[in-house]
Amino acid sequence: MGEEIRDPLTLEDVARAAGVSRATASRALTGSDTTSTPARQRVRAVAERMGYAPNPLARALAGGSGTRVVVAVAGPRPDVLEDPYMWRVLGATAAVCDGAGVGVSLQWLPLDAPASLGRLAADRSVRGVVLCNTTEPLLAAVPDVLRGRVASIGIGSAAVPSFDVDNASGAAAVVRHLHSSGRRHIAMLTGPSWLPCSWRSVEAYRSTVEAAGLPARILPGDFGFEDGRSGALEALHRWPDTDAIYAICDTVAFGAIVALRGLGVDVPDDVAVAGFDDVPAAAWAGPALTTATHPVSRIAAGAATAVLNEARVPSATWYPSELVLRESA
Amino acid sequence: MGEEIRDPLTLEDVARAAGVSRATASRALTGSDTTSTPARQRVRAVAERMGYAPNPLARALAGGSGTRVVVAVAGPRPDVLEDPYMWRVLGATAAVCDGAGVGVSLQWLPLDAPASLGRLAADRSVRGVVLCNTTEPLLAAVPDVLRGRVASIGIGSAAVPSFDVDNASGAAAVVRHLHSSGRRHIAMLTGPSWLPCSWRSVEAYRSTVEAAGLPARILPGDFGFEDGRSGALEALHRWPDTDAIYAICDTVAFGAIVALRGLGVDVPDDVAVAGFDDVPAAAWAGPALTTATHPVSRIAAGAATAVLNEARVPSATWYPSELVLRESA
DNA sequence: GTGAAAGCGCTAACAT
DNA sequence: ATGTTAGCGCTTTCAC
C-alpha cells in the first residue's frame, strides 16, 4: 500500500503558527465574527500554506449543524427509492455537498406519516433536507427547526422554497406542437394523482387543448413503462379517434409506443407520441422520441445549494424546459 | 409548520435513567466492552423506551471514524461522475449507510494522481471508501490507514476486497449462446483499455470463441452509445462477414443496433447483437435486447456493507450474471 | 479585537 | 464490571 499519511493539521496548529489563539483563528477562517484585518489575513495565509482543512465533524458537532443532507422522497411505498430519477438527484446533491465535506442520504418519506419529518429534524447529524415528490400535508408537517435548510423539488410553501422544471410551459409547448402538426385528438397519460407536481403538467395540457377547442382526455397512471403500455391501450379503447398521446415522462411514452406497435398502429403516422424528460434513450429509440428537456441535475444542484448554504432564495425557482423535436411526433 | 421538536436525548439522559454512568451506557449500547448482563439489558431497555438515538457525529468525532462513505470513481476525466451507473452505485451505497447515520459522497479519482487517495485517507470525515473503475496503480496507492474500510467494485488486491459481477461467466454465456444459435463470426465491442474490469469480459470472449474454433475480433471503445455506433460500423468494415456483435454493455449494444439499422442490416437476421447489464430499456427496445444481468445494486450494497462494518470479507466476491434471451440475438 | 474557557455528545484510557 | 477523567477538533460565550 501507499505512502505514510501524516496526522491531519488541527486549528490549533494553524493558530500557533499564526501566533494567535484558536478562537481568533476560528473567527478568521469562518468570518463568523470580527477580526482585525492583519490577523485575519495572516491566519488565512498560514492555513493556506500549511494546507489546513477543517474537520467537518468537529465543526458540525460544535456548531450543531450536521454532516449530511438527506434527500427525502415521499411516496406510498419504500420502492420510490428504486428510481433512476432519484439516484440522479442524489448524485447531483452529492456533487454540491462534497465540497463542504458533507455527505448525502436517501430516505423514503411515507406519505401517511408526516411525523417522520420530525425525526429528520431532531437528528443532529442532518444538515438539511431536500424533499422530493412533496405533497401539501408533508409541507405542512415540516418542522420549524428545519427552516432555511429545507428545499423541495416539486411544490413548495412559504417556508419551503421550491425548485422544479417549468413543466407547465414544457407541457404546453409539447401539446402546441402536437396541435400545430395537425393532431386534433390528443390524449394525456399522466402520473399518480397524489403527486402535486404532475398536476401542473396536466393543467397545462388541459388549458392548451381547450384553448385550441380540442377535447381534454386524461388518463391517470404512474411513471412506469407498463403504465404507458396499458395507458395507450386504454386511450385507444376509450377514444378510438385518438391521433396523439402526450405522456407525463419518456418512460411512459416508450411504453405507449411499444403498445401501439403491438397493435399495428404506426408512430407517428397514425398516432403521434411525445414524452417529457429527454432521457438519453429518447434519442436512441426507434422512432426517436419527441420530448421536452428536464434539467434534473441542475434542479437538484439548486436545491442542494440552497440547503447547504441556508441561503435566502426565491420561494420558487423554475428551470426552463425545451421542446426537442424528433421522429415520434 | 409542524409540531415542536423536543431536544434530542443524549447518552447522559439514558445513563441517568438507567442508573449507570455514561461510560457503562456507552458500552452497553455499542457492545464494545464487557458489561454485566443485567446492566446491559436495563440500559438497552431504557434507551429503547425513551427512543434514544445516538448522535453519529459525536460518535465519529470521539471514535475517530468519520461520517461519510466516499464512492471514488477512477477515470481520465471528472465526467466519469456523469454516469447513471455511478448514480446507481451511490444510491445503493446510501441505502446501506443510512441506517448508521452515515452519508455518502461521490468523487472523481484522477487516474494519474493516485496521491488523491491520501487526501481521502487523511480526511477525518471519511468513514470509508468504495473504489470504482479501479486500476492496479490505484490499488497500489491505497494508504494503509484505509485498510479494512475500503472496497473495490472491480479489481481488488490483498488489501482491498473486490465486489463485482462475474462478467467472465456472463460474457461466456452470451458468446456461447451466439455460437450455439449458429453465429460463426462474432465481433466484440469492448471498453476502454485502461479499465481492468473489462479485461475479464474480453478474456472470456476470447477463450470462448477460440474454444469454438472461431476468430477473435476485438474492437476497443468506451461505454457510450456513440461507441456502439462507430464500433459496429468499424466491425462491418473490417470484417464484412460479421454475423454477431457482442457489446461490453447495453448502451453500446443500442448504438450498434441503430448503426446496423442505418445500414439496412437486419437485427437479428443478418447480424445478431447482444449486450451486458440488462438495463430496463433492454426489454423495451425494438428489437428487445438479448443480454446478461448485472446486479449493480447488490454489488454496491455488498461493498458498502463491508466498508461500513469494517468486516473481514473474502478477497473477492462474485455476483452471478444470468443470460437473458430476447429478440436481438 | 482577542484570549481563556466551556461545551457539542460521545468513546476510550485509566482507575478501582 | 463499572465509574472517573480525558479527550476528539471545533465554535462560541464571556471576560478583558
XYZ file of C-alpha atoms (C1' of nucleotides) in Angstrom:
690
model
C 0.000 0.000 0.000
C 0.960 3.599 -0.449
C 2.812 6.291 1.422
C 2.525 7.356 5.017
C -0.250 9.733 5.989
C 0.799 12.496 8.321
C -1.630 13.405 11.039
C -4.083 15.970 9.793
C -3.481 19.509 10.971
C -5.809 20.980 13.531
C -6.936 24.511 14.014
C -4.563 24.629 16.974
C -1.596 24.085 14.668
C -2.641 26.905 12.416
C -3.341 29.236 15.322
C 0.043 28.605 16.852
C 1.841 29.128 13.559
C -0.005 32.371 13.074
C 0.665 33.489 16.610
C -2.971 33.819 17.633
C -5.411 31.896 19.772
C -7.547 29.102 18.455
C -10.599 31.305 18.844
C -9.175 34.027 16.671
C -8.070 31.518 14.089
C -11.582 30.134 14.006
C -13.076 33.579 13.559
C -10.585 34.470 10.866
C -11.335 31.318 8.918
C -15.093 31.279 9.226
C -15.643 35.016 9.126
C -18.276 34.449 11.766
C -17.084 37.317 13.901
C -14.989 40.434 13.623
C -11.226 40.099 13.485
C -8.569 42.662 12.704
C -7.663 42.654 9.072
C -3.965 41.846 9.546
C -4.702 38.947 11.873
C -7.307 37.566 9.540
C -5.024 37.733 6.554
C -2.151 36.166 8.424
C -4.271 33.274 9.639
C -5.667 32.662 6.212
C -2.263 32.742 4.607
C -0.839 30.341 7.154
C -3.764 27.961 6.794
C -3.389 28.030 3.054
C 0.334 27.444 3.172
C 0.070 24.563 5.606
C -2.733 23.010 3.641
C -5.083 23.082 6.581
C -8.568 21.656 6.103
C -11.076 21.979 8.925
C -12.605 18.784 10.227
C -16.251 18.905 9.156
C -17.244 16.603 12.012
C -15.849 18.772 14.746
C -17.318 21.797 13.085
C -20.731 20.231 12.883
C -20.649 18.946 16.436
C -19.578 22.258 17.877
C -21.805 24.321 15.655
C -24.750 21.981 15.885
C -25.128 21.726 12.155
C -24.960 18.158 10.915
C -22.876 16.464 8.247
C -25.346 15.076 5.802
C -28.053 16.323 3.546
C -30.969 13.945 3.301
C -32.821 13.515 0.043
C -36.250 12.553 1.363
C -38.542 11.023 -1.200
C -42.240 10.962 -0.447
C -44.328 8.119 -1.715
C -46.782 5.416 -0.793
C -44.130 2.719 -0.610
C -40.380 2.483 0.018
C -39.775 1.446 -3.555
C -39.904 5.096 -4.618
C -36.195 4.938 -3.854
C -35.627 2.373 -6.591
C -35.747 5.041 -9.225
C -33.047 6.271 -11.595
C -34.508 9.742 -11.308
C -33.882 9.775 -7.565
C -30.382 8.379 -7.990
C -29.683 11.246 -10.313
C -30.977 13.755 -7.790
C -28.771 12.096 -5.209
C -25.737 12.301 -7.476
C -26.214 15.990 -8.165
C -26.800 16.687 -4.490
C -23.660 14.773 -3.607
C -21.642 16.820 -6.066
C -22.740 20.054 -4.401
C -22.248 18.831 -0.845
C -18.911 17.194 -1.360
C -17.005 20.454 -1.322
C -18.204 21.090 2.210
C -17.306 17.625 3.419
C -20.992 16.899 3.666
C -22.419 13.548 2.649
C -25.877 12.720 1.355
C -28.510 10.198 2.317
C -31.542 8.855 0.532
C -34.661 8.166 2.551
C -38.233 7.229 1.984
C -40.834 9.557 3.456
C -44.115 7.683 3.921
C -46.985 9.737 2.544
C -49.136 8.912 5.532
C -46.531 9.566 8.198
C -45.526 13.197 8.002
C -44.202 12.845 11.534
C -41.146 11.162 10.135
C -40.032 14.626 9.141
C -39.755 15.287 12.852
C -37.222 12.509 13.165
C -35.137 14.092 10.462
C -35.352 17.463 12.147
C -34.325 16.017 15.501
C -31.390 14.118 14.071
C -28.311 16.199 14.844
C -26.386 14.533 12.067
C -28.751 16.010 9.485
C -27.539 19.229 7.971
C -30.558 19.783 5.770
C -33.288 18.127 3.746
C -34.159 18.051 0.064
C -37.778 16.973 -0.324
C -38.923 15.134 -3.442
C -42.451 14.307 -4.577
C -43.666 16.733 -1.967
C -47.341 16.939 -1.040
C -49.334 19.571 0.822
C -49.709 17.568 4.048
C -45.980 16.917 4.063
C -45.226 20.580 3.524
C -47.486 21.428 6.422
C -45.615 18.988 8.612
C -42.172 20.457 8.010
C -40.875 21.375 11.484
C -39.848 24.950 12.193
C -36.342 23.934 13.134
C -35.755 22.931 9.534
C -36.469 26.429 8.295
C -33.762 27.663 5.976
C -32.252 24.235 5.499
C -35.018 22.518 3.616
C -35.959 22.781 -0.033
C -38.437 20.999 -2.231
C -38.060 19.543 -5.687
C -41.721 19.882 -6.549
C -44.255 22.079 -4.813
C -43.150 24.486 -2.107
C -44.659 26.678 0.577
C -43.937 29.931 2.358
C -41.390 28.114 4.491
C -40.038 25.688 1.905
C -38.577 27.065 -1.301
C -39.267 25.023 -4.387
C -37.010 24.117 -7.290
C -38.509 22.454 -10.304
C -38.660 22.289 -14.041
C -41.167 24.646 -15.584
C -43.285 21.736 -16.635
C -46.259 23.926 -17.326
C -44.562 25.648 -20.219
C -42.785 22.448 -21.234
C -46.063 20.571 -21.413
C -47.764 23.431 -23.211
C -45.008 23.524 -25.809
C -45.333 19.820 -26.484
C -49.112 19.975 -26.777
C -48.970 23.044 -29.014
C -46.523 21.227 -31.259
C -48.876 18.268 -31.460
C -51.720 20.600 -32.362
C -49.769 22.614 -34.899
C -48.701 19.447 -36.665
C -52.335 18.623 -37.267
C -53.329 16.435 -34.329
C -56.836 17.033 -33.090
C -57.459 14.238 -30.593
C -54.661 14.410 -28.072
C -54.787 12.171 -25.018
C -52.590 12.628 -21.972
C -51.143 9.813 -19.882
C -50.459 11.388 -16.517
C -48.834 10.472 -13.203
C -50.248 9.320 -9.876
C -52.991 11.533 -8.541
C -51.340 12.111 -5.166
C -48.369 13.844 -6.795
C -48.923 17.600 -6.983
C -46.029 18.332 -9.298
C -47.648 16.340 -12.070
C -50.792 18.443 -11.718
C -49.123 21.396 -13.341
C -48.422 19.383 -16.467
C -51.994 18.225 -16.545
C -53.311 21.745 -16.125
C -51.063 22.981 -18.891
C -52.271 20.178 -21.129
C -55.866 20.883 -20.298
C -55.753 24.614 -20.878
C -53.744 24.212 -24.066
C -56.073 21.711 -25.688
C -59.131 23.633 -24.545
C -57.724 26.867 -25.916
C -57.434 25.050 -29.220
C -61.016 23.845 -28.977
C -59.964 20.225 -28.536
C -61.298 17.729 -26.005
C -59.255 17.028 -22.875
C -58.652 13.315 -22.454
C -56.757 12.436 -19.322
C -55.732 9.013 -18.078
C -54.025 8.755 -14.695
C -51.247 6.240 -14.151
C -47.751 6.112 -12.809
C -44.282 6.770 -14.217
C -43.502 3.259 -15.453
C -43.167 1.592 -18.808
C -46.143 -0.621 -18.083
C -48.260 2.394 -17.309
C -47.518 3.716 -20.775
C -48.393 0.425 -22.301
C -51.718 -0.001 -20.571
C -52.462 3.705 -20.833
C -52.099 3.745 -24.593
C -54.304 0.676 -24.917
C -56.912 2.244 -22.689
C -56.778 5.530 -24.592
C -57.353 3.881 -27.927
C -60.123 1.811 -26.449
C -61.927 4.752 -24.902
C -61.269 7.183 -27.741
C -60.615 5.272 -30.978
C -60.030 8.509 -32.871
C -57.002 9.423 -30.743
C -54.256 10.695 -33.015
C -51.696 11.790 -30.439
C -50.557 10.774 -26.988
C -48.699 13.048 -24.622
C -47.017 11.096 -21.840
C -46.006 12.557 -18.476
C -42.487 11.181 -18.926
C -40.352 9.444 -21.510
C -40.593 6.038 -19.900
C -44.366 6.138 -20.196
C -44.006 7.299 -23.797
C -41.819 4.286 -24.564
C -44.483 2.021 -23.154
C -47.109 3.716 -25.270
C -45.037 3.318 -28.429
C -44.494 -0.372 -27.796
C -48.208 -0.895 -27.169
C -49.133 0.940 -30.345
C -46.594 -1.023 -32.336
C -48.134 -4.195 -30.952
C -51.497 -3.024 -32.230
C -50.085 -2.387 -35.682
C -50.576 1.335 -35.223
C -47.841 3.391 -36.846
C -45.989 6.023 -34.804
C -46.112 8.836 -35.793
C -48.218 8.354 -38.926
C -51.320 7.013 -37.201
C -50.692 8.250 -33.687
C -48.025 10.699 -32.586
C -46.357 10.109 -29.231
C -44.451 12.658 -27.174
C -42.850 12.393 -23.769
C -41.155 14.567 -21.186
C -37.620 14.443 -19.684
C -35.418 13.870 -22.705
C -33.633 10.878 -21.227
C -30.656 9.621 -23.263
C -32.653 6.710 -24.646
C -35.123 9.148 -26.196
C -32.549 9.924 -28.863
C -31.755 6.272 -29.494
C -35.226 4.857 -29.723
C -36.847 3.878 -32.956
C -38.713 6.115 -33.639
C -36.642 8.696 -31.787
C -38.812 10.340 -29.170
C -40.121 13.889 -29.368
C -39.999 15.258 -25.853
C -39.086 18.234 -23.662
C -35.974 18.643 -21.564
C -35.867 18.220 -17.803
C -32.652 19.551 -16.244
C -32.734 17.258 -13.232
C -29.118 17.722 -12.231
C -29.341 21.488 -12.314
C -32.554 21.476 -10.329
C -31.139 19.194 -7.672
C -27.944 21.234 -7.543
C -30.003 24.365 -6.984
C -31.988 22.818 -4.164
C -28.887 21.313 -2.578
C -27.013 24.592 -2.733
C -29.835 26.443 -1.035
C -29.976 23.850 1.731
C -26.240 23.693 2.219
C -25.769 27.444 2.432
C -29.003 28.150 4.232
C -29.311 30.880 1.683
C -32.292 33.145 1.331
C -33.701 32.118 -2.013
C -36.824 32.956 -4.004
C -39.784 30.893 -2.898
C -39.888 29.222 -6.296
C -37.229 28.700 -8.939
C -38.294 27.400 -12.325
C -35.879 25.767 -14.711
C -36.829 26.065 -18.359
C -37.899 23.041 -20.351
C -37.146 22.977 -24.051
C -39.022 21.169 -26.759
C -36.947 18.524 -28.562
C -38.401 17.581 -31.903
C -37.571 14.108 -33.149
C -39.442 11.447 -35.066
C -42.266 10.236 -32.860
C -44.362 13.391 -33.109
C -45.229 24.372 10.037
C -45.444 21.289 12.161
C -45.131 20.319 15.806
C -42.450 21.214 18.286
C -39.289 19.159 18.348
C -38.078 18.276 21.799
C -34.362 18.384 22.356
C -32.787 15.135 21.341
C -31.840 12.831 24.153
C -28.196 12.350 24.968
C -26.424 9.326 26.271
C -26.285 11.112 29.610
C -30.075 11.094 29.827
C -30.220 7.393 29.174
C -27.426 6.642 31.630
C -29.108 8.605 34.376
C -32.466 6.960 33.761
C -30.822 3.556 33.867
C -28.845 4.415 36.964
C -25.417 3.875 35.474
C -22.561 6.033 34.285
C -22.310 7.345 30.760
C -19.392 5.034 30.085
C -21.372 1.967 31.047
C -24.306 3.095 28.986
C -21.974 3.534 26.022
C -20.530 0.063 26.489
C -23.958 -1.471 26.860
C -25.202 0.144 23.694
C -22.177 -0.424 21.484
C -21.162 -3.781 22.885
C -17.586 -2.569 22.595
C -16.630 -3.810 26.029
C -17.861 -6.191 28.655
C -20.847 -5.213 30.770
C -22.878 -7.207 33.211
C -25.894 -8.744 31.602
C -28.488 -7.072 33.837
C -26.947 -3.623 33.362
C -26.747 -4.090 29.638
C -30.337 -5.165 29.372
C -31.536 -2.354 31.561
C -29.681 0.272 29.574
C -30.926 -1.111 26.307
C -34.487 -1.257 27.529
C -34.351 2.310 28.808
C -32.800 3.578 25.586
C -35.460 1.806 23.608
C -38.273 3.111 25.742
C -37.021 6.686 25.647
C -36.456 6.500 21.926
C -32.805 7.347 22.251
C -30.747 7.589 19.093
C -27.003 8.155 19.374
C -25.579 11.197 17.638
C -23.477 9.824 14.790
C -21.360 12.981 14.726
C -20.286 12.770 18.321
C -19.659 9.093 17.874
C -17.492 9.653 14.858
C -15.563 12.513 16.398
C -14.839 10.640 19.583
C -14.160 7.340 17.913
C -12.201 8.861 15.056
C -14.309 7.167 12.445
C -15.909 9.598 10.025
C -19.484 10.100 8.903
C -19.413 9.542 5.188
C -18.520 6.798 2.800
C -16.935 8.105 -0.370
C -17.667 6.450 -3.687
C -14.434 7.242 -5.521
C -14.608 6.779 -9.259
C -11.360 6.469 -11.144
C -11.122 7.802 -14.650
C -9.242 10.055 -17.005
C -11.647 12.958 -16.597
C -14.126 14.218 -13.998
C -17.040 13.402 -16.258
C -16.886 9.786 -15.118
C -19.233 11.052 -12.420
C -21.886 11.932 -15.000
C -22.914 8.348 -15.290
C -26.189 6.653 -14.385
C -24.228 3.582 -13.376
C -22.340 5.571 -10.754
C -25.521 7.231 -9.525
C -26.936 3.800 -9.032
C -23.904 2.689 -7.063
C -24.277 5.832 -4.982
C -27.943 5.102 -4.337
C -27.297 1.571 -3.187
C -24.423 2.719 -1.001
C -26.613 5.399 0.519
C -29.263 2.838 1.349
C -26.771 0.740 3.277
C -25.159 3.651 5.091
C -28.327 5.432 6.050
C -29.093 3.088 8.884
C -25.858 4.097 10.574
C -26.459 7.804 10.086
C -23.658 7.793 7.577
C -23.876 9.802 4.375
C -22.236 9.165 1.035
C -20.140 11.247 -1.310
C -19.233 10.876 -4.942
C -15.746 11.859 -6.047
C -13.592 11.642 -9.072
C -10.253 9.904 -8.652
C -7.853 11.054 -11.363
C -6.143 8.073 -12.956
C -2.811 9.809 -12.922
C -2.986 11.157 -9.369
C -3.163 8.190 -7.028
C -1.998 10.543 -4.271
C -5.512 11.872 -4.050
C -6.300 8.668 -2.201
C -4.048 10.046 0.513
C -6.327 13.048 0.892
C -9.277 10.758 1.366
C -7.397 8.736 3.934
C -6.352 11.845 5.842
C -9.846 13.304 5.863
C -11.287 12.568 9.293
C -14.799 12.956 7.999
C -14.341 9.938 5.734
C -15.589 6.706 7.202
C -14.543 4.531 4.299
C -14.086 4.349 0.552
C -15.751 2.390 -2.218
C -13.483 2.364 -5.249
C -14.923 2.124 -8.759
C -13.125 1.537 -12.056
C -10.115 0.559 -10.026
C -6.709 0.132 -11.677
C -3.519 -1.536 -10.474
C -1.615 1.708 -9.800
C -4.543 2.999 -7.796
C -4.732 -0.200 -5.802
C -1.039 0.109 -5.067
C -1.567 3.644 -3.812
C -4.255 2.794 -1.281
C -2.863 4.009 2.062
C -2.501 1.574 4.925
C -4.754 3.610 7.167
C -7.649 2.744 4.892
C -7.219 -0.962 5.470
C -10.465 -2.635 6.388
C -12.569 0.294 5.328
C -12.004 0.251 1.624
C -13.521 -1.996 -1.011
C -13.388 -2.099 -4.758
C -16.116 -2.550 -7.325
C -13.853 -4.013 -9.950
C -10.393 -5.491 -9.403
C -9.055 -5.910 -5.887
C -5.818 -6.704 -4.115
C -4.600 -8.404 -0.970
C -5.536 -5.287 0.976
C -8.651 -4.280 -0.944
C -11.511 -6.770 -1.229
C -13.319 -6.737 -4.536
C -17.010 -6.976 -5.324
C -18.096 -7.404 -8.887
C -20.341 -9.182 -11.293
C -18.969 -12.443 -12.576
C -18.604 -10.946 -16.011
C -16.343 -13.747 -17.157
C -19.107 -16.305 -16.941
C -21.708 -13.784 -18.058
C -19.721 -12.944 -21.162
C -19.011 -16.603 -21.846
C -22.702 -17.438 -21.629
C -23.609 -14.725 -24.106
C -20.921 -15.761 -26.550
C -21.829 -19.439 -26.229
C -25.432 -18.563 -26.963
C -24.367 -16.657 -30.057
C -22.332 -19.639 -31.195
C -24.986 -22.202 -30.472
C -27.525 -20.230 -32.458
C -25.307 -20.569 -35.486
C -23.162 -17.432 -35.439
C -19.631 -18.021 -36.621
C -18.137 -14.546 -36.919
C -18.628 -12.841 -33.610
C -17.056 -9.445 -33.001
C -16.721 -7.863 -29.585
C -17.060 -4.160 -28.848
C -15.142 -3.665 -25.640
C -14.463 -0.889 -23.121
C -11.549 1.473 -22.607
C -8.202 -0.259 -22.410
C -7.218 1.297 -19.067
C -10.148 -0.374 -17.320
C -9.121 -3.743 -15.874
C -12.603 -4.940 -15.070
C -13.500 -5.010 -18.744
C -10.495 -7.210 -19.458
C -12.196 -10.176 -17.870
C -15.083 -9.929 -20.295
C -12.664 -9.715 -23.165
C -10.713 -12.718 -21.956
C -13.895 -14.724 -21.572
C -14.951 -13.731 -25.054
C -11.576 -14.626 -26.471
C -11.295 -18.009 -24.862
C -14.881 -18.886 -25.689
C -14.637 -18.079 -29.389
C -11.250 -19.722 -29.641
C -12.520 -22.855 -27.956
C -15.170 -22.948 -30.653
C -12.563 -22.543 -33.348
C -13.792 -19.047 -34.261
C -11.687 -15.948 -34.852
C -11.395 -13.346 -32.074
C -12.323 -9.889 -33.322
C -11.957 -7.211 -30.723
C -12.620 -3.511 -31.073
C -11.819 -1.229 -28.119
C -14.070 1.712 -27.340
C -15.893 3.196 -24.410
C -19.266 2.650 -22.749
C -21.294 5.120 -24.769
C -23.997 4.920 -27.388
C -21.724 6.545 -29.966
C -19.054 3.955 -29.286
C -21.537 1.262 -30.202
C -22.481 3.058 -33.346
C -18.958 3.624 -34.592
C -17.842 0.239 -33.340
C -20.482 -1.620 -35.330
C -19.614 0.335 -38.452
C -15.943 -0.378 -37.960
C -16.591 -4.062 -37.341
C -18.574 -4.471 -40.518
C -15.988 -2.557 -42.430
C -13.067 -4.605 -41.146
C -14.869 -7.937 -41.197
C -17.781 -7.845 -43.683
C -18.768 -11.402 -42.795
C -19.518 -10.478 -39.183
C -22.767 -12.149 -38.157
C -22.863 -11.246 -34.478
C -21.765 -8.423 -32.229
C -21.241 -8.766 -28.521
C -21.135 -5.397 -26.801
C -19.496 -4.719 -23.428
C -22.699 -3.079 -22.203
C -26.278 -2.496 -23.277
C -25.747 1.139 -24.188
C -23.066 0.144 -26.671
C -25.371 -2.567 -27.993
C -28.109 0.010 -28.599
C -25.653 2.095 -30.582
C -24.670 -0.934 -32.622
C -28.289 -1.769 -33.401
C -29.029 1.761 -34.553
C -25.930 1.767 -36.768
C -26.868 -1.574 -38.306
C -30.412 -0.406 -38.890
C -28.995 2.641 -40.652
C -27.038 0.310 -42.902
C -30.138 -1.677 -43.759
C -28.755 -4.660 -41.901
C -31.436 -6.651 -40.100
C -31.055 -7.462 -36.411
C -31.008 -10.342 -35.647
C -31.481 -11.965 -39.058
C -28.326 -10.598 -40.669
C -26.352 -9.716 -37.569
C -27.206 -10.685 -34.009
C -26.478 -8.150 -31.273
C -26.114 -8.876 -27.583
C -25.212 -6.621 -24.672
C -24.458 -6.793 -20.990
C -26.190 -5.224 -17.958
C -29.863 -5.832 -18.653
C -30.880 -2.222 -18.155
C -34.639 -1.602 -18.143
C -34.578 -0.254 -21.684
C -33.204 -3.577 -22.922
C -36.657 -5.054 -22.511
C -38.378 -2.151 -24.236
C -36.174 -1.761 -27.255
C -37.164 -2.909 -30.684
C -35.769 -5.496 -31.135
C -35.657 -6.331 -27.440
C -32.064 -6.806 -26.402
C -30.507 -10.152 -25.544
C -28.129 -9.514 -22.690
C -26.844 -10.727 -19.314
C -27.794 -9.363 -15.921
C -25.606 -7.091 -13.832
C -26.806 -6.782 -10.223
C -25.294 -3.354 -9.643
C -27.302 -2.519 -6.551
C -26.453 -5.784 -4.847
C -22.782 -5.406 -5.675
C -22.649 -1.856 -4.348
C -24.567 -2.883 -1.256
C -22.047 -5.640 -0.637
C -19.093 -3.317 -0.963
C -20.735 -0.638 1.156
C -21.619 -3.104 3.880
C -18.061 -4.357 4.072
C -16.723 -0.819 4.324
C -19.269 0.303 6.871
C -18.769 -2.644 9.169
C -15.058 -2.978 8.548
C -15.888 -6.623 8.248
C -13.420 -9.302 7.333
C -14.637 -10.391 3.934
C -13.360 -12.722 1.222
C -10.816 -11.021 -1.017
C -13.219 -11.339 -3.943
C -16.978 -11.695 -4.113
C -18.556 -12.546 -7.458
C -22.185 -11.868 -8.183
C -23.687 -14.165 -10.794
C -24.732 -12.855 -14.167
C -27.616 -14.512 -15.945
C -28.263 -14.739 -19.628
C -31.469 -13.006 -20.738
C -32.671 -14.204 -24.120
C -34.766 -11.720 -26.095
C -35.067 -10.832 -29.743
C -31.802 -9.266 -30.805
C -29.755 -12.463 -30.662
C -10.351 42.730 18.688
C -8.630 38.933 21.212
C -7.841 35.134 24.605
C -9.483 31.828 28.089
C -12.700 28.523 28.939
C -16.798 25.990 28.378
C -19.023 22.980 25.849
C -21.127 19.865 21.409
C -22.164 14.125 22.658
C -19.715 10.558 22.563
C -15.693 6.840 23.167
C -11.610 5.176 25.353
C -7.954 5.011 28.701
C -7.262 4.670 33.217
C -8.502 3.633 37.656
C -10.957 0.925 41.060
C -17.712 -4.838 35.717
C -18.117 -0.016 36.448
C -17.090 4.901 37.350
C -13.852 8.834 36.575
C -11.299 11.501 33.571
C -9.631 12.895 29.266
C -10.015 13.955 25.104
C -11.928 14.113 19.529
C -11.471 19.451 16.841
C -14.084 22.888 16.564
C -17.414 27.119 17.744
C -18.972 30.279 20.910
C -19.977 32.660 25.053
C -17.681 35.544 28.300
C -14.277 38.471 30.028
C -10.775 41.675 29.109
